[in-house]
């Protein structure tokens, strides 16, 4: 059974905060709920950005997601 939208958002945020990489592709979040479709995962990640819990991060050619403040912390290391 697929996770609810709130459970999926919590799983995505947990991965963004505690994962080995600071910036993640949307496909990196697919494992948070293998039963959810790619669009559901992307919508949940975008909702987290709208809520201010995550940020978009751009390498110049690719847009990725990062937990609020985590990408900036990684740049200063």
Tab-separated table of C-alpha atoms in Angstrom:
chain	number	residue	atom	x	y	z
A	1	UNK	CA	0.000	0.000	0.000
A	2	UNK	CA	1.347	3.408	-0.990
A	3	UNK	CA	2.133	5.986	1.657
A	4	UNK	CA	-0.240	8.896	2.217
A	5	UNK	CA	0.912	12.237	0.827
A	6	UNK	CA	1.951	13.445	4.298
A	7	UNK	CA	3.864	10.218	4.970
A	8	UNK	CA	5.594	10.522	1.589
A	9	UNK	CA	6.565	14.128	2.308
A	10	UNK	CA	7.967	13.080	5.689
A	11	UNK	CA	9.999	10.281	4.072
A	12	UNK	CA	11.353	12.657	1.402
A	13	UNK	CA	12.334	15.258	4.001
A	14	UNK	CA	14.008	12.584	6.136
A	15	UNK	CA	16.078	11.432	3.144
A	16	UNK	CA	17.001	15.026	2.249
A	17	UNK	CA	18.102	15.772	5.813
A	18	UNK	CA	19.965	12.543	6.541
A	19	UNK	CA	21.123	11.249	3.162
A	20	UNK	CA	24.794	11.111	2.224
A	21	UNK	CA	24.344	13.791	-0.466
A	22	UNK	CA	23.148	17.337	0.228
A	23	UNK	CA	21.541	17.758	-3.201
A	24	UNK	CA	19.268	15.107	-4.620
A	25	UNK	CA	17.544	14.444	-7.922
A	26	UNK	CA	13.809	13.807	-7.798
A	27	UNK	CA	14.553	10.201	-8.856
A	28	UNK	CA	16.553	9.779	-5.619
A	29	UNK	CA	13.266	10.101	-3.738
A	30	UNK	CA	11.506	7.319	-5.672
A	31	UNK	CA	12.780	4.736	-3.168
A	32	UNK	CA	10.911	6.537	-0.366
A	33	UNK	CA	7.754	4.861	-1.653
A	34	UNK	CA	8.259	2.360	-4.486
A	35	UNK	CA	4.475	2.129	-4.963
A	36	UNK	CA	4.058	5.873	-5.587
A	37	UNK	CA	4.302	7.108	-9.137
A	38	UNK	CA	7.023	9.536	-10.231
A	39	UNK	CA	4.503	12.385	-10.510
A	40	UNK	CA	3.307	11.789	-6.926
A	41	UNK	CA	6.888	11.918	-5.654
A	42	UNK	CA	7.679	15.077	-7.624
A	43	UNK	CA	4.484	16.777	-6.427
A	44	UNK	CA	5.299	15.914	-2.811
A	45	UNK	CA	8.856	17.276	-3.183
A	46	UNK	CA	7.514	20.449	-4.805
A	47	UNK	CA	5.040	20.854	-1.929
A	48	UNK	CA	7.971	20.716	0.506
A	49	UNK	CA	9.648	23.529	-1.445
A	50	UNK	CA	6.426	25.581	-1.309
A	51	UNK	CA	6.224	24.955	2.455
A	52	UNK	CA	9.792	26.230	2.879
A	53	UNK	CA	11.170	22.924	4.155
A	54	UNK	CA	13.284	22.273	1.062
A	55	UNK	CA	14.926	24.372	-1.632
A	56	UNK	CA	15.606	23.966	-5.304
A	57	UNK	CA	19.332	23.806	-5.987
A	58	UNK	CA	20.802	24.316	-9.436
A	59	UNK	CA	24.169	23.189	-10.718
A	60	UNK	CA	23.681	25.394	-13.751
A	61	UNK	CA	22.451	22.594	-15.960
A	62	UNK	CA	20.311	20.520	-13.604
A	63	UNK	CA	17.799	21.423	-10.921
A	64	UNK	CA	17.960	19.334	-7.773
A	65	UNK	CA	16.363	19.395	-4.330
A	66	UNK	CA	18.064	20.104	-1.012
A	67	UNK	CA	16.843	20.317	2.570
A	68	UNK	CA	16.526	23.934	3.688
A	69	UNK	CA	20.017	25.198	4.525
A	70	UNK	CA	21.807	21.913	3.878
A	71	UNK	CA	23.207	22.784	0.443
A	72	UNK	CA	24.597	26.062	1.783
A	73	UNK	CA	26.226	24.230	4.684
A	74	UNK	CA	27.908	21.809	2.284
A	75	UNK	CA	29.319	24.688	0.181
A	76	UNK	CA	31.143	26.145	3.196
A	77	UNK	CA	32.951	22.920	4.098
